[in-house]
Structure formats: C-alpha cells, structure tokens
JSON list of C-alpha atoms in Angstrom, two decimals:
[
{"chain": "Q", "resi": 1, "resn": "MET", "atom": "CA", "xyz": [-7.95, 8.47, 11.02]},
{"chain": "Q", "resi": 2, "resn": "THR", "atom": "CA", "xyz": [-10.61, 6.27, 12.59]},
{"chain": "Q", "resi": 3, "resn": "LEU", "atom": "CA", "xyz": [-14.10, 6.25, 11.10]},
{"chain": "Q", "resi": 4, "resn": "ARG", "atom": "CA", "xyz": [-16.71, 5.40, 13.71]},
{"chain": "Q", "resi": 5, "resn": "PHE", "atom": "CA", "xyz": [-20.27, 4.45, 12.75]},
{"chain": "Q", "resi": 6, "resn": "HIS", "atom": "CA", "xyz": [-22.68, 4.72, 15.67]},
{"chain": "Q", "resi": 7, "resn": "ARG", "atom": "CA", "xyz": [-26.14, 3.22, 15.10]},
{"chain": "Q", "resi": 8, "resn": "VAL", "atom": "CA", "xyz": [-26.30, 4.57, 11.55]},
{"chain": "Q", "resi": 9, "resn": "SER", "atom": "CA", "xyz": [-29.46, 4.14, 9.47]},
{"chain": "Q", "resi": 10, "resn": "PHE", "atom": "CA", "xyz": [-30.07, 5.36, 5.92]},
{"chain": "Q", "resi": 11, "resn": "GLY", "atom": "CA", "xyz": [-32.69, 4.81, 3.24]},
{"chain": "Q", "resi": 12, "resn": "TYR", "atom": "CA", "xyz": [-33.61, 6.30, -0.12]},
{"chain": "Q", "resi": 13, "resn": "SER", "atom": "CA", "xyz": [-37.21, 6.42, 1.09]},
{"chain": "Q", "resi": 14, "resn": "PRO", "atom": "CA", "xyz": [-38.51, 6.47, 4.68]},
{"chain": "Q", "resi": 15, "resn": "ASP", "atom": "CA", "xyz": [-40.08, 3.01, 4.49]},
{"chain": "Q", "resi": 16, "resn": "ARG", "atom": "CA", "xyz": [-37.13, 1.24, 2.82]},
{"chain": "Q", "resi": 17, "resn": "PRO", "atom": "CA", "xyz": [-33.93, 1.47, 4.90]},
{"chain": "Q", "resi": 18, "resn": "VAL", "atom": "CA", "xyz": [-30.80, 0.25, 3.14]},
{"chain": "Q", "resi": 19, "resn": "ILE", "atom": "CA", "xyz": [-28.52, 0.53, 6.18]},
{"chain": "Q", "resi": 20, "resn": "GLN", "atom": "CA", "xyz": [-30.11, 0.02, 9.57]},
{"chain": "Q", "resi": 21, "resn": "ASP", "atom": "CA", "xyz": [-28.66, 0.47, 13.07]},
{"chain": "Q", "resi": 22, "resn": "PHE", "atom": "CA", "xyz": [-25.09, -0.09, 11.85]},
{"chain": "Q", "resi": 23, "resn": "SER", "atom": "CA", "xyz": [-22.14, 0.37, 14.20]},
{"chain": "Q", "resi": 24, "resn": "THR", "atom": "CA", "xyz": [-18.44, -0.27, 13.70]},
{"chain": "Q", "resi": 25, "resn": "ASP", "atom": "CA", "xyz": [-15.00, 1.34, 13.90]},
{"chain": "Q", "resi": 26, "resn": "ILE", "atom": "CA", "xyz": [-12.68, 1.34, 10.89]},
{"chain": "Q", "resi": 27, "resn": "GLY", "atom": "CA", "xyz": [-9.08, 2.45, 11.24]},
{"chain": "Q", "resi": 28, "resn": "PRO", "atom": "CA", "xyz": [-5.61, 2.20, 9.73]},
{"chain": "Q", "resi": 29, "resn": "GLY", "atom": "CA", "xyz": [-3.31, -0.78, 9.97]},
{"chain": "Q", "resi": 30, "resn": "ARG", "atom": "CA", "xyz": [-4.97, -3.13, 7.51]},
{"chain": "Q", "resi": 31, "resn": "PRO", "atom": "CA", "xyz": [-7.61, -2.95, 4.76]},
{"chain": "Q", "resi": 32, "resn": "THR", "atom": "CA", "xyz": [-11.29, -3.28, 5.55]},
{"chain": "Q", "resi": 33, "resn": "LEU", "atom": "CA", "xyz": [-13.35, -5.15, 2.97]},
{"chain": "Q", "resi": 34, "resn": "ILE", "atom": "CA", "xyz": [-17.07, -4.52, 2.51]},
{"chain": "Q", "resi": 35, "resn": "ILE", "atom": "CA", "xyz": [-18.63, -7.55, 0.87]},
{"chain": "Q", "resi": 36, "resn": "GLY", "atom": "CA", "xyz": [-22.16, -8.71, 0.09]},
{"chain": "Q", "resi": 37, "resn": "ASN", "atom": "CA", "xyz": [-24.62, -9.47, -2.65]},
{"chain": "Q", "resi": 38, "resn": "SER", "atom": "CA", "xyz": [-25.78, -6.87, -5.17]},
{"chain": "Q", "resi": 39, "resn": "GLY", "atom": "CA", "xyz": [-28.21, -4.42, -3.58]},
{"chain": "Q", "resi": 40, "resn": "CYS", "atom": "CA", "xyz": [-27.21, -5.09, 0.02]},
{"chain": "Q", "resi": 41, "resn": "GLY", "atom": "CA", "xyz": [-25.93, -1.53, 0.57]},
{"chain": "Q", "resi": 42, "resn": "LYS", "atom": "CA", "xyz": [-22.17, -1.75, -0.07]},
{"chain": "Q", "resi": 43, "resn": "SER", "atom": "CA", "xyz": [-21.92, 1.39, -2.21]},
{"chain": "Q", "resi": 44, "resn": "THR", "atom": "CA", "xyz": [-24.38, 3.20, 0.06]},
{"chain": "Q", "resi": 45, "resn": "LEU", "atom": "CA", "xyz": [-22.19, 2.47, 3.08]},
{"chain": "Q", "resi": 46, "resn": "ALA", "atom": "CA", "xyz": [-19.12, 3.72, 1.18]},
{"chain": "Q", "resi": 47, "resn": "LYS", "atom": "CA", "xyz": [-20.86, 6.98, 0.29]},
{"chain": "Q", "resi": 48, "resn": "LEU", "atom": "CA", "xyz": [-21.91, 7.42, 3.91]},
{"chain": "Q", "resi": 49, "resn": "ALA", "atom": "CA", "xyz": [-18.32, 6.85, 5.03]},
{"chain": "Q", "resi": 50, "resn": "SER", "atom": "CA", "xyz": [-17.04, 9.45, 2.55]},
{"chain": "Q", "resi": 51, "resn": "GLY", "atom": "CA", "xyz": [-19.60, 12.08, 3.53]},
{"chain": "Q", "resi": 52, "resn": "LEU", "atom": "CA", "xyz": [-21.44, 12.02, 0.20]},
{"chain": "Q", "resi": 53, "resn": "TYR", "atom": "CA", "xyz": [-24.56, 10.86, 2.04]},
{"chain": "Q", "resi": 54, "resn": "MET", "atom": "CA", "xyz": [-25.63, 11.83, 5.55]},
{"chain": "Q", "resi": 55, "resn": "PRO", "atom": "CA", "xyz": [-27.36, 9.25, 7.78]},
{"chain": "Q", "resi": 56, "resn": "ASP", "atom": "CA", "xyz": [-31.05, 9.52, 8.58]},
{"chain": "Q", "resi": 57, "resn": "ASN", "atom": "CA", "xyz": [-30.23, 8.42, 12.12]},
{"chain": "Q", "resi": 58, "resn": "GLY", "atom": "CA", "xyz": [-27.02, 7.90, 14.05]},
{"chain": "Q", "resi": 59, "resn": "HIS", "atom": "CA", "xyz": [-23.60, 9.46, 13.60]},
{"chain": "Q", "resi": 60, "resn": "ILE", "atom": "CA", "xyz": [-20.45, 8.96, 11.54]},
{"chain": "Q", "resi": 61, "resn": "VAL", "atom": "CA", "xyz": [-17.43, 10.32, 13.36]},
{"chain": "Q", "resi": 62, "resn": "ALA", "atom": "CA", "xyz": [-13.92, 10.84, 11.97]},
{"chain": "Q", "resi": 63, "resn": "ASN", "atom": "CA", "xyz": [-11.31, 11.34, 14.68]},
{"chain": "Q", "resi": 64, "resn": "ASP", "atom": "CA", "xyz": [-13.98, 12.39, 17.19]},
{"chain": "Q", "resi": 65, "resn": "SER", "atom": "CA", "xyz": [-15.54, 14.90, 14.78]},
{"chain": "Q", "resi": 66, "resn": "ASP", "atom": "CA", "xyz": [-19.02, 14.28, 13.34]},
{"chain": "Q", "resi": 67, "resn": "LEU", "atom": "CA", "xyz": [-18.97, 14.40, 9.52]},
{"chain": "Q", "resi": 68, "resn": "ALA", "atom": "CA", "xyz": [-22.37, 16.14, 9.56]},
{"chain": "Q", "resi": 69, "resn": "GLU", "atom": "CA", "xyz": [-20.75, 19.17, 11.18]},
{"chain": "Q", "resi": 70, "resn": "HIS", "atom": "CA", "xyz": [-18.30, 19.75, 8.32]},
{"chain": "Q", "resi": 71, "resn": "GLU", "atom": "CA", "xyz": [-18.69, 21.20, 4.83]},
{"chain": "Q", "resi": 72, "resn": "ALA", "atom": "CA", "xyz": [-18.51, 18.66, 2.02]},
{"chain": "Q", "resi": 73, "resn": "ARG", "atom": "CA", "xyz": [-15.31, 20.21, 0.65]},
{"chain": "Q", "resi": 74, "resn": "SER", "atom": "CA", "xyz": [-13.56, 19.83, 3.99]},
{"chain": "Q", "resi": 75, "resn": "VAL", "atom": "CA", "xyz": [-14.58, 16.17, 4.23]},
{"chain": "Q", "resi": 76, "resn": "ARG", "atom": "CA", "xyz": [-13.34, 15.42, 0.70]},
{"chain": "Q", "resi": 77, "resn": "GLN", "atom": "CA", "xyz": [-9.91, 16.82, 1.54]},
{"chain": "Q", "resi": 78, "resn": "THR", "atom": "CA", "xyz": [-9.42, 14.14, 4.18]},
{"chain": "Q", "resi": 79, "resn": "ILE", "atom": "CA", "xyz": [-11.58, 11.27, 2.85]},
{"chain": "Q", "resi": 80, "resn": "ALA", "atom": "CA", "xyz": [-11.22, 10.28, -0.82]},
{"chain": "Q", "resi": 81, "resn": "TYR", "atom": "CA", "xyz": [-13.89, 8.17, -2.51]},
{"chain": "Q", "resi": 82, "resn": "LEU", "atom": "CA", "xyz": [-13.25, 6.35, -5.80]},
{"chain": "Q", "resi": 83, "resn": "PRO", "atom": "CA", "xyz": [-16.43, 5.04, -7.45]},
{"chain": "Q", "resi": 84, "resn": "GLN", "atom": "CA", "xyz": [-16.38, 2.02, -9.72]},
{"chain": "Q", "resi": 85, "resn": "GLU", "atom": "CA", "xyz": [-16.78, 4.30, -12.75]},
{"chain": "Q", "resi": 86, "resn": "ALA", "atom": "CA", "xyz": [-13.81, 6.67, -12.56]},
{"chain": "Q", "resi": 87, "resn": "ASP", "atom": "CA", "xyz": [-14.67, 10.37, -12.85]},
{"chain": "Q", "resi": 88, "resn": "LEU", "atom": "CA", "xyz": [-12.31, 12.11, -15.29]},
{"chain": "Q", "resi": 89, "resn": "PHE", "atom": "CA", "xyz": [-12.83, 15.35, -17.20]},
{"chain": "Q", "resi": 90, "resn": "SER", "atom": "CA", "xyz": [-11.71, 16.55, -20.63]},
{"chain": "Q", "resi": 91, "resn": "GLY", "atom": "CA", "xyz": [-8.06, 17.56, -20.56]},
{"chain": "Q", "resi": 92, "resn": "SER", "atom": "CA", "xyz": [-4.72, 15.84, -20.18]},
{"chain": "Q", "resi": 93, "resn": "ILE", "atom": "CA", "xyz": [-3.78, 13.15, -17.68]},
{"chain": "Q", "resi": 94, "resn": "ARG", "atom": "CA", "xyz": [-1.69, 15.79, -15.92]},
{"chain": "Q", "resi": 95, "resn": "ASP", "atom": "CA", "xyz": [-4.66, 18.17, -15.76]},
{"chain": "Q", "resi": 96, "resn": "ASN", "atom": "CA", "xyz": [-6.77, 15.47, -14.14]},
{"chain": "Q", "resi": 97, "resn": "LEU", "atom": "CA", "xyz": [-4.11, 14.66, -11.58]},
{"chain": "Q", "resi": 98, "resn": "LEU", "atom": "CA", "xyz": [-3.60, 18.31, -10.64]},
{"chain": "Q", "resi": 99, "resn": "MET", "atom": "CA", "xyz": [-7.26, 18.55, -9.65]},
{"chain": "Q", "resi": 100, "resn": "ALA", "atom": "CA", "xyz": [-6.20, 16.79, -6.45]},
{"chain": "Q", "resi": 101, "resn": "LYS", "atom": "CA", "xyz": [-3.23, 19.06, -5.75]},
{"chain": "Q", "resi": 102, "resn": "PRO", "atom": "CA", "xyz": [-2.79, 22.05, -8.10]},
{"chain": "Q", "resi": 103, "resn": "ASP", "atom": "CA", "xyz": [0.70, 22.86, -6.78]},
{"chain": "Q", "resi": 104, "resn": "ALA", "atom": "CA", "xyz": [2.04, 19.30, -7.03]},
{"chain": "Q", "resi": 105, "resn": "THR", "atom": "CA", "xyz": [5.64, 18.95, -8.17]},
{"chain": "Q", "resi": 106, "resn": "ASP", "atom": "CA", "xyz": [6.71, 16.67, -11.01]},
{"chain": "Q", "resi": 107, "resn": "MET", "atom": "CA", "xyz": [8.25, 14.33, -8.43]},
{"chain": "Q", "resi": 108, "resn": "GLU", "atom": "CA", "xyz": [4.99, 14.11, -6.47]},
{"chain": "Q", "resi": 109, "resn": "ILE", "atom": "CA", "xyz": [3.07, 13.34, -9.67]},
{"chain": "Q", "resi": 110, "resn": "ALA", "atom": "CA", "xyz": [5.57, 10.65, -10.65]},
{"chain": "Q", "resi": 111, "resn": "ARG", "atom": "CA", "xyz": [5.31, 9.10, -7.19]},
{"chain": "Q", "resi": 112, "resn": "ALA", "atom": "CA", "xyz": [1.50, 9.01, -7.38]},
{"chain": "Q", "resi": 113, "resn": "LEU", "atom": "CA", "xyz": [1.58, 7.44, -10.84]},
{"chain": "Q", "resi": 114, "resn": "ALA", "atom": "CA", "xyz": [4.11, 4.83, -9.71]},
{"chain": "Q", "resi": 115, "resn": "GLY", "atom": "CA", "xyz": [1.53, 3.28, -7.42]},
{"chain": "Q", "resi": 116, "resn": "SER", "atom": "CA", "xyz": [-1.04, 2.62, -10.11]},
{"chain": "Q", "resi": 117, "resn": "ALA", "atom": "CA", "xyz": [-0.45, 3.91, -13.64]},
{"chain": "Q", "resi": 118, "resn": "SER", "atom": "CA", "xyz": [3.15, 4.75, -14.52]},
{"chain": "Q", "resi": 119, "resn": "THR", "atom": "CA", "xyz": [3.67, 1.87, -16.98]},
{"chain": "Q", "resi": 120, "resn": "PHE", "atom": "CA", "xyz": [0.76, 2.56, -19.31]},
{"chain": "Q", "resi": 121, "resn": "VAL", "atom": "CA", "xyz": [1.18, 6.35, -19.08]},
{"chain": "Q", "resi": 122, "resn": "ALA", "atom": "CA", "xyz": [4.84, 6.04, -20.11]},
{"chain": "Q", "resi": 123, "resn": "ASP", "atom": "CA", "xyz": [3.78, 3.98, -23.14]},
{"chain": "Q", "resi": 124, "resn": "LEU", "atom": "CA", "xyz": [1.40, 6.67, -24.43]},
{"chain": "Q", "resi": 125, "resn": "PRO", "atom": "CA", "xyz": [2.78, 8.84, -27.27]},
{"chain": "Q", "resi": 126, "resn": "ASN", "atom": "CA", "xyz": [2.35, 12.03, -25.26]},
{"chain": "Q", "resi": 127, "resn": "GLY", "atom": "CA", "xyz": [2.82, 10.47, -21.84]},
{"chain": "Q", "resi": 128, "resn": "ILE", "atom": "CA", "xyz": [1.31, 12.47, -19.01]},
{"chain": "Q", "resi": 129, "resn": "HIS", "atom": "CA", "xyz": [0.22, 15.16, -21.49]},
{"chain": "Q", "resi": 130, "resn": "THR", "atom": "CA", "xyz": [-2.09, 12.75, -23.34]},
{"chain": "Q", "resi": 131, "resn": "GLU", "atom": "CA", "xyz": [-5.62, 14.11, -23.76]},
{"chain": "Q", "resi": 132, "resn": "VAL", "atom": "CA", "xyz": [-8.14, 11.78, -22.10]},
{"chain": "Q", "resi": 133, "resn": "GLY", "atom": "CA", "xyz": [-11.22, 13.03, -23.99]},
{"chain": "Q", "resi": 134, "resn": "GLU", "atom": "CA", "xyz": [-14.67, 13.84, -22.64]},
{"chain": "Q", "resi": 135, "resn": "ALA", "atom": "CA", "xyz": [-15.19, 11.88, -19.40]},
{"chain": "Q", "resi": 136, "resn": "GLY", "atom": "CA", "xyz": [-11.93, 10.06, -20.14]},
{"chain": "Q", "resi": 137, "resn": "GLY", "atom": "CA", "xyz": [-13.41, 8.46, -23.24]},
{"chain": "Q", "resi": 138, "resn": "HIS", "atom": "CA", "xyz": [-10.03, 8.07, -24.99]},
{"chain": "Q", "resi": 139, "resn": "LEU", "atom": "CA", "xyz": [-8.92, 5.68, -22.24]},
{"chain": "Q", "resi": 140, "resn": "SER", "atom": "CA", "xyz": [-10.13, 2.21, -21.34]},
{"chain": "Q", "resi": 141, "resn": "GLY", "atom": "CA", "xyz": [-12.14, 1.64, -18.17]},
{"chain": "Q", "resi": 142, "resn": "GLY", "atom": "CA", "xyz": [-9.12, 0.15, -16.45]},
{"chain": "Q", "resi": 143, "resn": "GLN", "atom": "CA", "xyz": [-6.89, 3.06, -17.46]},
{"chain": "Q", "resi": 144, "resn": "ARG", "atom": "CA", "xyz": [-9.44, 5.57, -16.16]},
{"chain": "Q", "resi": 145, "resn": "GLN", "atom": "CA", "xyz": [-9.59, 3.67, -12.88]},
{"chain": "Q", "resi": 146, "resn": "ARG", "atom": "CA", "xyz": [-5.81, 3.74, -12.52]},
{"chain": "Q", "resi": 147, "resn": "ILE", "atom": "CA", "xyz": [-5.60, 7.49, -13.24]},
{"chain": "Q", "resi": 148, "resn": "ALA", "atom": "CA", "xyz": [-8.33, 8.11, -10.66]},
{"chain": "Q", "resi": 149, "resn": "LEU", "atom": "CA", "xyz": [-6.37, 6.14, -8.07]},
{"chain": "Q", "resi": 150, "resn": "ALA", "atom": "CA", "xyz": [-3.19, 8.06, -8.90]},
{"chain": "Q", "resi": 151, "resn": "ARG", "atom": "CA", "xyz": [-5.14, 11.29, -8.39]},
{"chain": "Q", "resi": 152, "resn": "ALA", "atom": "CA", "xyz": [-6.28, 10.07, -4.98]},
{"chain": "Q", "resi": 153, "resn": "LEU", "atom": "CA", "xyz": [-2.71, 9.13, -4.07]},
{"chain": "Q", "resi": 154, "resn": "LEU", "atom": "CA", "xyz": [-1.57, 12.63, -5.03]},
{"chain": "Q", "resi": 155, "resn": "GLN", "atom": "CA", "xyz": [-4.26, 14.09, -2.78]},
{"chain": "Q", "resi": 156, "resn": "ASP", "atom": "CA", "xyz": [-2.81, 12.05, 0.11]},
{"chain": "Q", "resi": 157, "resn": "PRO", "atom": "CA", "xyz": [-6.07, 11.70, 2.09]},
{"chain": "Q", "resi": 158, "resn": "LYS", "atom": "CA", "xyz": [-6.26, 10.26, 5.59]},
{"chain": "Q", "resi": 159, "resn": "ALA", "atom": "CA", "xyz": [-8.91, 7.77, 4.47]},
{"chain": "Q", "resi": 160, "resn": "LEU", "atom": "CA", "xyz": [-9.42, 6.15, 1.08]},
{"chain": "Q", "resi": 161, "resn": "ILE", "atom": "CA", "xyz": [-12.64, 4.39, 0.06]},
{"chain": "Q", "resi": 162, "resn": "LEU", "atom": "CA", "xyz": [-12.72, 2.40, -3.18]},
{"chain": "Q", "resi": 163, "resn": "ASP", "atom": "CA", "xyz": [-15.62, 0.72, -4.97]},
{"chain": "Q", "resi": 164, "resn": "GLU", "atom": "CA", "xyz": [-14.46, -2.42, -6.83]},
{"chain": "Q", "resi": 165, "resn": "PRO", "atom": "CA", "xyz": [-11.02, -0.95, -7.66]},
{"chain": "Q", "resi": 166, "resn": "THR", "atom": "CA", "xyz": [-9.83, -3.96, -9.69]},
{"chain": "Q", "resi": 167, "resn": "SER", "atom": "CA", "xyz": [-13.04, -4.77, -11.58]},
{"chain": "Q", "resi": 168, "resn": "SER", "atom": "CA", "xyz": [-11.83, -3.36, -14.94]},
{"chain": "Q", "resi": 169, "resn": "LEU", "atom": "CA", "xyz": [-8.19, -4.36, -14.66]},
{"chain": "Q", "resi": 170, "resn": "ASP", "atom": "CA", "xyz": [-6.12, -7.13, -16.19]},
{"chain": "Q", "resi": 171, "resn": "PRO", "atom": "CA", "xyz": [-4.41, -9.47, -13.67]},
{"chain": "Q", "resi": 172, "resn": "GLY", "atom": "CA", "xyz": [-1.06, -7.67, -13.85]},
{"chain": "Q", "resi": 173, "resn": "SER", "atom": "CA", "xyz": [-2.57, -4.24, -13.21]},
{"chain": "Q", "resi": 174, "resn": "ALA", "atom": "CA", "xyz": [-4.80, -5.62, -10.46]},
{"chain": "Q", "resi": 175, "resn": "HIS", "atom": "CA", "xyz": [-1.74, -7.08, -8.72]},
{"chain": "Q", "resi": 176, "resn": "LEU", "atom": "CA", "xyz": [-0.03, -3.67, -8.79]},
{"chain": "Q", "resi": 177, "resn": "ILE", "atom": "CA", "xyz": [-3.11, -1.93, -7.37]},
{"chain": "Q", "resi": 178, "resn": "ILE", "atom": "CA", "xyz": [-3.53, -4.48, -4.58]},
{"chain": "Q", "resi": 179, "resn": "LYS", "atom": "CA", "xyz": [0.16, -4.15, -3.66]},
{"chain": "Q", "resi": 180, "resn": "THR", "atom": "CA", "xyz": [-0.25, -0.36, -3.50]},
{"chain": "Q", "resi": 181, "resn": "LEU", "atom": "CA", "xyz": [-3.39, -0.63, -1.36]},
{"chain": "Q", "resi": 182, "resn": "LYS", "atom": "CA", "xyz": [-1.66, -2.95, 1.10]},
{"chain": "Q", "resi": 183, "resn": "MET", "atom": "CA", "xyz": [1.08, -0.36, 1.58]},
{"chain": "Q", "resi": 184, "resn": "LEU", "atom": "CA", "xyz": [-1.42, 2.48, 1.99]},
{"chain": "Q", "resi": 185, "resn": "ALA", "atom": "CA", "xyz": [-3.36, 0.57, 4.64]},
{"chain": "Q", "resi": 186, "resn": "LYS", "atom": "CA", "xyz": [-0.39, 0.64, 6.99]},
{"chain": "Q", "resi": 187, "resn": "ASP", "atom": "CA", "xyz": [-1.00, 4.28, 7.90]},
{"chain": "Q", "resi": 188, "resn": "LYS", "atom": "CA", "xyz": [-4.30, 5.21, 6.22]},
{"chain": "Q", "resi": 189, "resn": "THR", "atom": "CA", "xyz": [-7.85, 4.09, 6.77]},
{"chain": "Q", "resi": 190, "resn": "LEU", "atom": "CA", "xyz": [-8.58, 1.96, 3.71]},
{"chain": "Q", "resi": 191, "resn": "VAL", "atom": "CA", "xyz": [-12.06, 0.67, 2.85]},
{"chain": "Q", "resi": 192, "resn": "VAL", "atom": "CA", "xyz": [-12.55, -1.49, -0.23]},
{"chain": "Q", "resi": 193, "resn": "ILE", "atom": "CA", "xyz": [-15.85, -2.70, -1.67]},
{"chain": "Q", "resi": 194, "resn": "SER", "atom": "CA", "xyz": [-15.38, -6.02, -3.41]},
{"chain": "Q", "resi": 195, "resn": "HIS", "atom": "CA", "xyz": [-17.31, -9.07, -4.53]},
{"chain": "Q", "resi": 196, "resn": "ASP", "atom": "CA", "xyz": [-14.18, -11.08, -3.76]},
{"chain": "Q", "resi": 197, "resn": "PRO", "atom": "CA", "xyz": [-13.55, -11.78, -0.05]},
{"chain": "Q", "resi": 198, "resn": "LYS", "atom": "CA", "xyz": [-10.06, -13.05, -0.95]},
{"chain": "Q", "resi": 199, "resn": "LEU", "atom": "CA", "xyz": [-9.01, -9.86, -2.74]},
{"chain": "Q", "resi": 200, "resn": "PHE", "atom": "CA", "xyz": [-6.02, -9.42, -0.43]},
{"chain": "Q", "resi": 201, "resn": "ASP", "atom": "CA", "xyz": [-5.15, -13.12, -0.49]},
{"chain": "Q", "resi": 202, "resn": "LYS", "atom": "CA", "xyz": [-3.92, -14.24, 2.95]},
{"chain": "Q", "resi": 203, "resn": "ASP", "atom": "CA", "xyz": [-3.15, -10.78, 4.33]},
{"chain": "Q", "resi": 204, "resn": "PRO", "atom": "CA", "xyz": [-5.03, -9.82, 7.51]},
{"chain": "Q", "resi": 205, "resn": "VAL", "atom": "CA", "xyz": [-8.11, -7.72, 6.75]},
{"chain": "Q", "resi": 206, "resn": "GLY", "atom": "CA", "xyz": [-11.22, -6.51, 8.49]},
{"chain": "Q", "resi": 207, "resn": "VAL", "atom": "CA", "xyz": [-14.38, -7.79, 6.82]},
{"chain": "Q", "resi": 208, "resn": "ILE", "atom": "CA", "xyz": [-17.87, -6.29, 6.93]},
{"chain": "Q", "resi": 209, "resn": "ASP", "atom": "CA", "xyz": [-20.34, -8.70, 5.34]},
{"chain": "Q", "resi": 210, "resn": "LEU", "atom": "CA", "xyz": [-23.61, -6.90, 4.61]},
{"chain": "Q", "resi": 211, "resn": "ASN", "atom": "CA", "xyz": [-25.45, -10.07, 3.63]},
{"chain": "Q", "resi": 212, "resn": "PRO", "atom": "CA", "xyz": [-28.08, -10.93, 6.26]},
{"chain": "Q", "resi": 213, "resn": "PRO", "atom": "CA", "xyz": [-27.36, -11.67, 9.00]},
{"chain": "Q", "resi": 214, "resn": "ARG", "atom": "CA", "xyz": [-24.77, -8.90, 8.86]},
{"chain": "Q", "resi": 215, "resn": "THR", "atom": "CA", "xyz": [-21.39, -9.98, 10.25]},
{"chain": "Q", "resi": 216, "resn": "GLN", "atom": "CA", "xyz": [-17.94, -8.58, 10.94]},
{"chain": "Q", "resi": 217, "resn": "SER", "atom": "CA", "xyz": [-14.63, -10.34, 11.33]},
{"chain": "Q", "resi": 218, "resn": "GLY", "atom": "CA", "xyz": [-11.14, -9.15, 12.00]},
{"chain": "Q", "resi": 219, "resn": "GLY", "atom": "CA", "xyz": [-12.27, -5.57, 12.41]},
{"chain": "Q", "resi": 220, "resn": "ARG", "atom": "CA", "xyz": [-12.66, -3.12, 15.26]},
{"chain": "Q", "resi": 221, "resn": "LYS", "atom": "CA", "xyz": [-16.00, -3.39, 17.02]}
]
C-alpha cells in the first residue's frame, strides 16, 4: 500500500494550521520516520495517515482511493495506528489480541506474540490468559505497548503507523521491536514517529522532518 498526501492541510482551529500544504508518498520497502520537536505535528500527521482525522484541505490517498470516501471501520482494517499510550481493555491478553481477529488460530496468535511479546507473556503465571485489568493497568507501560503491537501484527494490516513504539521499553525489548519493524517494512507501509532519527541505526529509511523548514530525505517525493 502506498499512502499519498497531496497538499494536505489540517488545524484544530481555522486560524492555527498544524499541517500546511504537505505532500509526500509513503510506501513499503523501508521504514519512514517522522521526526521533529514537540508540537510540530508528528502525531497529527500520523492520525491523518490512519484516517482518524480528515484534512481540511487536500487529499490522502491509499492505493488510488481517497481515505475520505471510506468508512472509518474500513480504513482501520487496512491501516493500523498504535498510539504512544497503548489502548487495552479489561480482560485477558488473549481477549485483547482477538479484538484484531476474532477467528485467529492459536498458531496465528503465537506468531503475532513472537514479534513483540512472547517472552514476557510466557513468564506470566497464567500466560496468555492473564487478566490485564482496567485499561491494562495490571501491566507496565512497556508490556501494554508490546501487547498492542502483537494485536496489530495479528490484524495483518497493509500499513502500520506507530507513535514512539520504543519509548516505554527496556533496551532488550526495544531491540526486538525494531527488528520486527524492519522485517514488516519489507512488504508493508511502515510509519514510525520518533524523537530519535537513528532509531533504525544504519538501515535505509525515509525521513520526514517536520521542524521548520520541513524536509524529507530518502523517501518518495
């Protein structure tokens, strides 16, 4: 899937645009990093890309189809967005994963967990049947983030957009997540918001720097 932004503008009030006249193409093959200072519009751009927000002007097109012409549910089936604060609900880890694919097999669940969370889940007394508590309160922030990523992997979207996916993780867990994201980027559109422009080390990435003057490097223009 290729996400195409064509002269997109968006603001939370008419006189204060956050994103203005923004154009770019983002596709599979390598990760695309969105970087910039706090308040520059990184999360706003991610929500636009995932269809959670609609632009005030311009168009966002996914595989030649304007996102504005589709129902939100349809967009979320093909474009997954993971906010910095993972969204879990009361129930077991398994229950939360099955929200992405209710008919998932045990093998599919295990495969999704392997990319982000299998180690810590296996160490829990009740494993995948562990109750996470209200809003995932029985888990740490990093554990919630890893379960949310596993849920997105189970969904198998065509595009995956992540907001600071390693911010709550220890170095070992962060390394596992980055390795998984590199593999996903080979055939999925992968957009990652990060304060760290070297998140993927020396691997080739597209970079959208929202700090003024806005710049792009290594991406599709």
